Short mmCIF file of C-alpha atoms in Angstrom, two decimals:
data_model
loop_
_atom_site.label_atom_id
_atom_site.label_comp_id
_atom_site.label_asym_id
_atom_site.label_seq_id
_atom_site.Cartn_x
_atom_site.Cartn_y
_atom_site.Cartn_z
CA MET A 1189 125.98 201.04 103.85
CA SER A 1190 128.45 203.87 103.42
CA SER A 1191 131.84 203.73 105.13
CA ARG A 1192 130.85 206.47 107.61
CA ARG A 1193 127.74 204.51 108.57
CA ASN A 1194 129.88 201.41 109.07
CA VAL A 1195 132.22 203.27 111.42
CA ILE A 1196 129.28 204.63 113.45
CA PHE A 1197 127.74 201.15 113.61
CA PHE A 1198 130.95 199.43 114.73
CA ASN A 1199 131.75 202.19 117.24
CA TYR A 1200 128.39 202.51 118.97
CA SER A 1201 126.32 199.34 118.44
CA ILE A 1202 128.00 197.23 121.15
CA PRO A 1203 128.01 199.92 123.89
CA CYS A 1204 124.35 200.72 123.04
CA LEU A 1205 123.44 197.03 123.28
CA ALA A 1206 125.19 196.77 126.66
CA ILE A 1207 123.26 199.82 127.94
CA ILE A 1208 119.94 198.40 126.66
CA VAL A 1209 120.56 195.12 128.55
CA ILE A 1210 121.35 197.06 131.75
CA VAL A 1211 118.23 199.24 131.43
CA ILE A 1212 116.08 196.13 130.85
CA GLN A 1213 117.62 194.50 133.95
CA MET A 1214 116.93 197.59 136.07
CA VAL A 1215 113.30 197.71 134.88
CA VAL A 1216 112.85 193.98 135.63
CA VAL A 1217 114.44 194.48 139.07
CA LYS A 1218 111.96 197.28 139.78
CA THR A 1219 108.81 195.73 138.27
CA GLN A 1220 109.33 191.97 138.58
CA ASN A 1221 111.34 191.86 141.82
CA LEU A 1222 114.38 190.27 140.11
CA SER A 1223 117.48 189.98 142.30
CA LYS A 1224 120.11 192.59 141.39
CA TRP A 1225 122.65 189.76 141.18
CA LYS A 1226 121.28 188.51 137.86
CA GLY A 1227 120.02 189.72 134.50
CA GLY A 1228 123.23 191.31 133.19
CA GLY A 1229 122.91 194.61 135.06
CA TYR A 1230 126.17 194.17 137.02
CA GLY A 1231 124.40 194.59 140.38
CA MET A 1232 126.19 191.72 142.10
CA TYR A 1233 127.41 192.41 145.65
CA SER A 1234 124.96 195.31 146.03
CA GLU A 1235 122.46 193.30 148.09
CA ILE A 1236 122.27 190.00 149.99
CA HIS A 1237 122.33 187.07 147.54
CA TYR A 1238 118.95 185.56 146.59
CA PHE A 1239 120.36 182.22 147.75
CA TYR A 1240 119.52 183.39 151.32
CA ASN A 1241 115.81 183.87 150.46
CA GLN A 1242 113.61 181.31 152.15
CA ILE A 1243 110.54 179.55 150.77
CA HIS A 1244 108.15 178.53 153.53
CA ILE A 1245 105.27 176.10 152.91
CA PRO A 1246 103.45 175.25 156.17
CA ASN A 1247 103.48 171.51 156.95
CA LEU A 1248 105.55 170.67 153.87
CA SER A 1249 109.26 170.21 153.29
CA VAL A 1250 110.57 172.07 150.25
CA ASP A 1251 113.43 169.55 149.82
CA SER A 1252 111.09 166.56 149.64
CA LEU A 1253 108.78 168.38 147.19
CA VAL A 1254 111.69 169.08 144.87
CA ASP A 1255 112.63 165.39 144.93
CA VAL A 1256 109.12 164.39 143.86
CA ASN A 1257 108.69 166.91 141.00
CA SER A 1258 111.70 168.13 139.02
CA ASN A 1259 109.67 170.97 137.44
CA LEU A 1260 109.16 172.32 140.93
CA LYS A 1261 112.91 172.68 141.43
CA ASN A 1262 113.05 175.02 138.45
CA SER A 1263 109.94 176.92 139.52
CA LEU A 1264 111.07 177.36 143.14
CA GLY A 1265 114.51 178.44 141.92
CA TYR A 1266 112.86 181.21 139.89
CA LEU A 1267 110.72 182.10 142.91
CA MET A 1268 113.84 182.72 145.02
CA LEU A 1269 115.43 184.73 142.21
CA MET A 1270 112.32 186.72 141.30
CA PRO A 1271 109.66 186.53 144.03
CA ASN A 1272 106.83 188.30 142.17
CA ASP A 1273 103.10 187.43 142.03
CA ASN A 1274 103.34 185.40 138.81
CA ARG A 1275 106.22 183.27 140.06
CA ILE A 1276 104.65 182.54 143.44
CA LYS A 1277 101.33 181.62 141.77
CA GLU A 1278 103.08 179.29 139.32
CA SER A 1279 104.95 177.59 142.16
CA ALA A 1280 101.81 177.28 144.28
CA GLN A 1281 99.91 175.68 141.37
CA LEU A 1282 102.70 173.14 140.81
CA ILE A 1283 102.83 172.31 144.53
CA LEU A 1284 99.04 171.89 144.63
CA GLU A 1285 99.15 169.56 141.60
CA THR A 1286 102.00 167.57 143.13
CA THR A 1287 100.61 167.21 146.66
CA LYS A 1288 96.90 166.90 145.67
CA ASN A 1289 96.06 168.97 148.77
CA ASP A 1290 92.83 170.99 148.96
CA SER A 1291 94.72 174.22 149.55
CA ILE A 1292 98.26 175.46 149.88
CA SER A 1293 100.02 178.46 151.32
CA VAL A 1294 103.41 179.59 149.97
CA GLN A 1295 105.51 182.34 151.51
CA LEU A 1296 108.80 183.93 150.46
CA TRP A 1297 110.94 185.46 153.21
CA LYS A 1298 114.08 187.57 152.86
CA PRO A 1299 116.81 188.08 155.47
CA VAL A 1300 117.14 191.58 156.88
CA VAL A 1301 120.30 192.62 158.67
CA ASP A 1302 120.54 195.62 160.96
CA SER A 1303 124.15 196.41 161.81
CA LYS A 1304 123.06 199.03 164.40
CA LYS A 1305 121.20 196.40 166.42
CA GLN A 1306 123.58 193.61 165.35
CA SER A 1307 120.51 191.58 164.44
CA LEU A 1308 119.27 189.35 161.65
CA THR A 1309 115.60 188.69 161.09
CA ARG A 1310 113.34 187.77 158.17
CA VAL A 1311 110.64 189.78 156.41
CA LEU A 1312 107.77 188.47 154.33
CA VAL A 1313 108.22 189.48 150.68
CA ASN A 1314 105.31 187.67 149.04
CA GLU A 1315 102.71 185.05 149.90
CA ILE A 1316 99.80 183.22 148.28
CA GLN A 1317 96.94 181.08 149.49
CA LEU A 1318 95.69 178.84 146.68
CA ASN A 1319 92.74 176.45 146.75
CA ASN A 1320 92.21 173.47 144.49
CA GLY A 1321 89.13 175.19 143.01
CA ASP A 1322 91.33 178.11 141.83
CA LEU A 1323 93.27 175.86 139.42
CA MET B 1219 168.70 189.26 128.67
CA LYS B 1220 167.43 187.55 125.55
CA TYR B 1221 164.42 186.25 127.45
CA TRP B 1222 163.61 189.76 128.70
CA GLN B 1223 163.88 191.04 125.14
CA ASN B 1224 161.46 188.35 123.99
CA ILE B 1225 159.03 189.22 126.79
CA LYS B 1226 159.24 192.91 125.89
CA GLU B 1227 158.55 192.19 122.22
CA ARG B 1228 155.63 189.94 123.09
CA LEU B 1229 154.09 192.51 125.44
CA GLU B 1230 154.62 195.34 122.98
CA ASN B 1231 152.48 193.43 120.52
CA HIS B 1232 149.82 192.94 123.22
CA TRP B 1233 146.85 192.86 120.83
CA GLN B 1234 147.75 189.35 119.75
CA LEU B 1235 148.40 188.35 123.36
CA THR B 1236 145.01 189.75 124.44
CA GLU B 1237 143.25 187.89 121.62
CA GLN B 1238 144.91 184.61 122.67
CA LEU B 1239 144.03 185.15 126.35
CA LEU B 1240 140.44 186.02 125.48
CA MET B 1241 140.17 182.94 123.27
CA LEU B 1242 141.55 180.78 126.12
CA PHE B 1243 139.13 182.34 128.63
CA ALA B 1244 136.17 181.85 126.27
CA PHE B 1245 137.21 178.24 125.63
CA ILE B 1246 137.48 177.44 129.37
CA TYR B 1247 134.16 179.18 130.07
CA ILE B 1248 132.42 177.26 127.30
CA VAL B 1249 133.76 173.98 128.68
CA VAL B 1250 132.48 174.96 132.15
CA LEU B 1251 128.98 175.45 130.67
CA ALA B 1252 129.21 172.48 128.28
CA ASN B 1253 126.58 170.45 130.15
CA ASP B 1254 123.72 172.80 129.25
CA PHE B 1255 121.85 172.74 125.93
CA LYS B 1256 124.12 170.00 124.55
CA ILE B 1257 122.29 169.32 121.28
CA TRP B 1258 122.35 172.96 120.14
CA LYS B 1259 126.00 173.33 121.11
CA LEU B 1260 126.90 170.10 119.35
CA CYS B 1261 125.37 171.38 116.09
CA ILE B 1262 127.20 174.73 116.35
CA LEU B 1263 130.55 173.12 117.22
CA PHE B 1264 130.25 170.52 114.46
CA SER B 1265 129.44 173.14 111.83
CA GLY B 1266 132.17 175.45 113.16
CA PHE B 1267 134.88 172.78 113.15
CA LEU B 1268 133.81 171.56 109.69
CA VAL B 1269 133.99 175.05 108.18
CA TRP B 1270 137.24 175.84 109.99
CA PHE B 1271 139.02 172.67 108.88
CA LEU B 1272 137.72 172.89 105.31
CA ILE B 1273 138.30 176.58 104.70
CA GLY B 1274 140.71 177.56 107.51
CA LYS B 1275 142.57 180.81 107.05
CA ASN B 1276 140.98 181.47 103.66
CA ALA B 1277 137.63 182.16 105.29
CA LYS B 1278 136.29 185.69 104.87
CA HIS B 1279 134.67 185.58 108.30
CA PRO B 1280 136.12 185.24 111.85
CA ILE B 1281 134.81 181.68 112.20
CA SER B 1282 136.26 180.86 115.61
CA TRP B 1283 134.85 184.05 117.20
CA ILE B 1284 131.48 183.53 115.51
CA VAL B 1285 131.30 179.96 116.89
CA ILE B 1286 132.15 181.22 120.40
CA LEU B 1287 129.54 183.98 120.07
CA LEU B 1288 126.85 181.49 119.01
CA LEU B 1289 127.69 179.16 121.91
CA LEU B 1290 127.42 182.08 124.35
CA ILE B 1291 124.11 183.17 122.79
CA ILE B 1292 122.68 179.66 123.29
CA ASP B 1293 123.40 179.85 127.04
CA LEU B 1294 122.11 183.40 127.18
CA VAL B 1295 118.80 182.56 125.52
CA GLY B 1296 118.35 179.34 127.52
CA SER B 1297 119.31 180.75 130.92
CA TYR B 1298 118.98 184.52 130.63
CA PHE B 1299 118.28 185.07 134.33
CA TRP B 1300 120.77 182.44 135.53
CA VAL B 1301 124.00 183.21 133.66
CA ALA B 1302 126.61 185.24 135.51
CA ASN B 1303 127.16 188.92 134.79
CA HIS B 1304 130.54 188.18 133.19
CA HIS B 1305 128.68 186.05 130.63
CA PHE B 1306 127.11 189.27 129.31
CA LEU B 1307 130.46 191.11 129.32
CA LEU B 1308 132.21 188.18 127.62
CA LEU B 1309 129.48 188.09 124.97
CA PHE B 1310 129.94 191.80 124.23
CA VAL B 1311 133.75 191.50 124.09
CA VAL B 1312 133.47 188.48 121.79
CA LEU B 1313 131.01 190.43 119.63
CA SER B 1314 133.68 193.18 119.47
CA MET B 1315 136.16 190.56 118.22
CA VAL B 1316 133.67 189.37 115.58
CA PHE B 1317 133.23 192.97 114.39
CA TYR B 1318 137.02 193.41 114.48
CA GLY B 1319 137.24 190.59 111.96
CA TYR B 1320 135.32 192.83 109.54
CA HIS B 1321 136.53 196.38 110.29
CA GLN B 1322 140.16 195.44 111.23
CA SER B 1323 140.48 198.74 113.10
CA ASN B 1324 142.43 198.68 116.37
CA VAL B 1325 140.94 202.08 117.25
CA ILE B 1326 137.35 200.80 117.06
CA LEU B 1327 138.16 197.65 119.04
CA TYR B 1328 139.92 199.77 121.67
CA LYS B 1329 136.90 202.12 121.92
CA ASN B 1330 134.48 199.18 122.17
CA VAL B 1331 136.35 197.58 125.07
CA GLN B 1332 136.91 200.94 126.78
CA ALA B 1333 133.18 201.75 126.54
CA LEU B 1334 132.19 198.31 127.84
CA LEU B 1335 134.40 198.64 130.92
CA ILE B 1336 133.05 202.13 131.67
CA ILE B 1337 129.44 200.93 131.27
CA VAL B 1338 130.00 197.90 133.53
CA LEU B 1339 131.60 200.02 136.27
CA CYS B 1340 128.92 202.75 136.06
CA ALA B 1341 126.10 200.18 136.24
CA SER B 1342 127.74 198.60 139.27
CA VAL B 1343 128.06 202.01 140.98
CA ILE B 1344 124.39 202.88 140.22
CA HIS B 1345 123.15 199.58 141.66
CA LYS B 1346 125.19 200.10 144.84
CA LEU B 1347 124.14 203.74 145.28
CA PHE B 1348 120.47 202.79 145.01
CA SER B 1349 120.77 199.92 147.46
CA TYR B 1350 120.19 200.95 151.08
CA GLN B 1351 121.43 197.51 152.12
CA PHE B 1352 124.79 198.32 150.53
CA ILE B 1353 125.39 201.96 151.51
CA SER B 1354 124.31 201.31 155.11
CA GLY B 1355 127.03 198.65 155.29
CA ASN B 1356 124.42 195.97 156.12
CA PHE B 1357 125.36 193.84 153.10
CA TYR B 1358 129.04 193.68 154.04
CA TYR B 1359 128.08 193.29 157.72
CA HIS B 1360 126.02 190.18 156.84
CA SER B 1361 128.73 188.71 154.58
CA ILE B 1362 131.74 189.41 156.82
CA ASN B 1363 130.02 188.18 160.00
CA GLN B 1364 129.27 184.88 158.23
CA GLY B 1365 132.75 184.59 156.78
CA THR B 1366 131.54 184.50 153.17
CA ILE B 1367 133.91 187.30 152.13
CA PHE B 1368 137.50 188.08 153.22
CA LYS B 1369 138.05 184.34 153.68
CA SER B 1370 141.83 184.72 153.30
CA LEU B 1371 141.88 187.29 156.13
CA PHE B 1372 140.27 184.84 158.53
CA TYR B 1373 143.27 182.47 158.30
CA PHE B 1374 145.28 185.10 160.22
CA PHE B 1375 142.54 185.58 162.84
CA PRO B 1376 141.38 182.13 164.01
CA ASP B 1377 139.24 183.65 166.80
CA SER B 1378 137.32 185.69 164.25
CA LEU B 1379 136.88 182.58 162.09
CA GLU B 1380 135.35 180.81 165.07
CA ILE B 1381 132.89 183.67 165.61
CA ALA B 1382 132.00 183.68 161.89
CA ASN B 1383 131.32 179.93 161.98
CA SER B 1384 129.17 180.40 165.06
CA ASN B 1385 127.18 183.19 163.33
CA ALA B 1386 126.69 180.98 160.26
CA GLU B 1387 125.44 178.19 162.53
CA SER B 1388 122.97 180.57 164.27
CA ILE B 1389 121.63 181.71 160.88
CA LYS B 1390 121.21 178.09 159.81
CA GLU B 1391 119.29 177.32 163.01
CA LEU B 1392 117.07 180.39 162.49
CA ASN B 1393 116.29 179.24 158.93
CA GLU B 1394 115.08 175.91 160.31
CA THR B 1395 112.38 177.65 162.36
CA ASP B 1396 108.99 178.90 161.12
CA PRO B 1397 109.59 182.48 159.88
CA ASN B 1398 106.05 183.44 160.97
CA LEU B 1399 107.30 183.25 164.56
CA LEU B 1400 109.37 186.34 163.64
CA GLY B 1401 112.51 184.97 165.26
CA LYS B 1402 115.55 187.15 165.50
CA ILE B 1403 119.21 186.39 166.16
CA LYS B 1404 122.01 188.55 167.44
CA LEU B 1405 125.13 188.52 165.28
CA VAL B 1406 128.47 188.67 167.07
CA ASP B 1407 130.96 190.99 165.35
CA VAL B 1408 133.96 189.09 163.97
CA PHE B 1409 136.10 192.23 164.33
CA PRO B 1410 135.70 195.20 166.72
CA ASN B 1411 133.91 198.26 165.26
CA LEU B 1412 132.68 196.15 162.34
CA ARG B 1413 129.71 198.44 161.66
CA ILE B 1414 131.94 201.45 161.01
CA ILE B 1415 134.35 199.31 158.97
CA THR B 1416 131.54 198.03 156.75
CA ILE B 1417 130.13 201.53 156.08
CA VAL B 1418 133.61 202.86 155.20
CA PHE B 1419 134.33 199.81 153.03
CA ALA B 1420 130.98 200.15 151.22
CA TRP B 1421 131.68 203.79 150.31
CA MET B 1422 135.30 202.97 149.41
CA THR B 1423 134.02 200.33 146.98
CA ILE B 1424 131.71 202.87 145.32
CA ILE B 1425 134.44 205.53 145.14
CA VAL B 1426 137.07 203.18 143.65
CA GLU B 1427 134.65 201.83 141.02
CA PHE B 1428 133.54 205.37 140.14
CA LEU B 1429 137.15 206.61 139.96
CA ALA B 1430 138.10 203.71 137.70
CA ALA B 1431 135.15 204.51 135.39
CA VAL B 1432 135.99 208.24 135.23
CA ALA B 1433 139.70 207.53 134.68
CA LEU B 1434 138.92 205.05 131.88
CA LEU B 1435 136.67 207.65 130.27
CA SER B 1436 139.08 210.59 130.48
CA LYS B 1437 142.55 209.01 130.28
CA PRO B 1438 142.27 205.35 129.23
CA LYS B 1439 145.99 205.01 128.48
CA SER B 1440 147.29 206.69 131.63
CA LYS B 1441 149.44 204.73 134.07
CA TRP B 1442 147.29 205.99 136.98
CA THR B 1443 144.07 204.77 135.33
CA HIS B 1444 145.45 201.27 135.12
CA LEU B 1445 146.85 201.42 138.63
CA VAL B 1446 143.32 202.20 139.90
CA LEU B 1447 141.82 199.43 137.76
CA ILE B 1448 144.44 196.91 138.92
CA ALA B 1449 143.91 197.95 142.56
CA MET B 1450 140.16 197.41 142.09
CA ILE B 1451 140.66 193.97 140.49
CA LEU B 1452 143.08 192.85 143.23
CA GLY B 1453 140.78 194.30 145.91
CA ILE B 1454 137.81 192.31 144.57
CA LEU B 1455 139.91 189.14 144.34
CA PHE B 1456 141.02 189.63 147.95
CA THR B 1457 137.41 190.23 149.05
CA LYS B 1458 136.08 187.22 147.16
CA LEU B 1459 137.69 184.98 144.56
CA GLU B 1460 135.60 186.22 141.62
CA THR B 1461 138.02 184.56 139.20
CA GLY B 1462 135.66 184.58 136.20
CA PHE B 1463 134.84 188.28 136.15
CA MET B 1464 138.32 189.40 137.23
CA SER B 1465 140.14 187.42 134.54
CA LEU B 1466 137.90 189.07 131.95
CA LEU B 1467 138.50 192.54 133.43
CA SER B 1468 142.27 191.87 133.42
CA ILE B 1469 142.18 190.81 129.78
CA CYS B 1470 140.23 193.99 128.89
CA GLY B 1471 142.70 196.05 130.99
CA LEU B 1472 145.63 194.46 129.15
CA LEU B 1473 144.11 195.48 125.83
CA LEU B 1474 143.76 199.10 126.94
CA CYS B 1475 147.16 199.39 128.66
CA ASN B 1476 150.37 200.79 127.16
CA HIS B 1477 152.75 200.38 130.11
CA LEU B 1478 155.02 197.38 130.02
CA LYS B 1479 155.14 196.66 133.76
CA LEU B 1480 151.38 197.09 134.19
CA LYS B 1481 150.79 194.79 131.22
CA ILE B 1482 152.82 192.15 133.08
CA VAL B 1483 150.59 192.64 136.17
CA TYR B 1484 147.42 192.24 134.05
CA LEU B 1485 148.90 189.15 132.42
CA ILE B 1486 149.83 187.57 135.76
CA VAL B 1487 146.36 188.28 137.24
CA ALA B 1488 144.61 186.93 134.13
CA ILE B 1489 146.69 183.74 134.05
CA ALA B 1490 146.31 183.23 137.82
CA CYS B 1491 142.51 183.58 137.50
CA LEU B 1492 142.36 181.31 134.44
CA THR B 1493 144.32 178.56 136.20
CA MET B 1494 142.04 178.90 139.23
CA ILE B 1495 138.98 178.51 136.98
CA ILE B 1496 140.48 175.36 135.43
CA THR B 1497 141.20 173.94 138.88
CA LYS B 1498 137.70 175.01 140.01
CA ILE B 1499 138.90 177.44 142.66
CA GLY B 1500 136.82 180.57 143.19
CA TYR B 1501 133.63 181.74 141.45
CA HIS B 1502 133.35 181.52 137.69
#
């Protein structure tokens, strides 16, 4: 490499890399429902933290499920962070395998705040109904 | 007088000081994440120490920065969606230090760090502008009414703290109910006119971050640029103890700054944040 090429490389490679990571994060936020807080896009504090998302499984306690299957903890963590179709299906399959139920329903709810009405409610972001035969 | 002279000399040669602070920050951060991917990290550290002790200063490569970079890459690859945003910034700044070991140009290092800060601030502004939750003030409304930000302010207003605790309790109770029942709770404002305050504060946040980015782009060495950046860092620390990110921003600010008194401010903020990280206070 010539000296001029070296200077261009050292000057622009790191900023370009940083921009690429941000663009990837923004695309994943848009297409995969990733929380803006993560992924290296510097979107923290621009929306309510994914920690406040709520996984609802009728007639089952999420805490007790996590205790039984450690893989589920990881999967449900990803579901809160990135509640897209693939993640919810993966979690539902793991829950079905763990509980040996005939069918399972998994829902992901997000908090919605309205400062005009001074209210807090929850909206359904994603849900899945999975039967044992679908596995 | 002699002490002041020593301080002045040390701050005038702030490149070395910045490198030491960055090394300290990286070391503390790596220790914080030491529990993850132990085997890989053990191999990297062992090889790094072995090379460093055998070859030392005669090495042609910046061994210590390369080892830090590899350790950061391990965490990045293993937990890409879980690592904090300052992990990415730290990785890029460390990569700048690795490159510096080869090009030895202060100008290029300065430009790298300047560009990184501008990019981080612009990305943050874009995310906030495209978030209705943020520009409507609803995000701050949710956080302030629960007492998760401005914690230090609540110590002076015990009544507001009580309301915030009560709101947090109501939210907890709501979360224990079936969401399909579409339950709703009414939040009690911890301060009067909170809605207006949150909208103003949201736009102020965007404006300050944007101003800091523009100032860093146009006049990176100006006293006013660094005053805006310092105000932003202190404002964020007051809002929430983001000690990890703010210590890194202070270290980057120190590298870009030419004013003696402002360098002292950056140094104090960086050291305060680093000590808080070590004592596990704040978010890192």
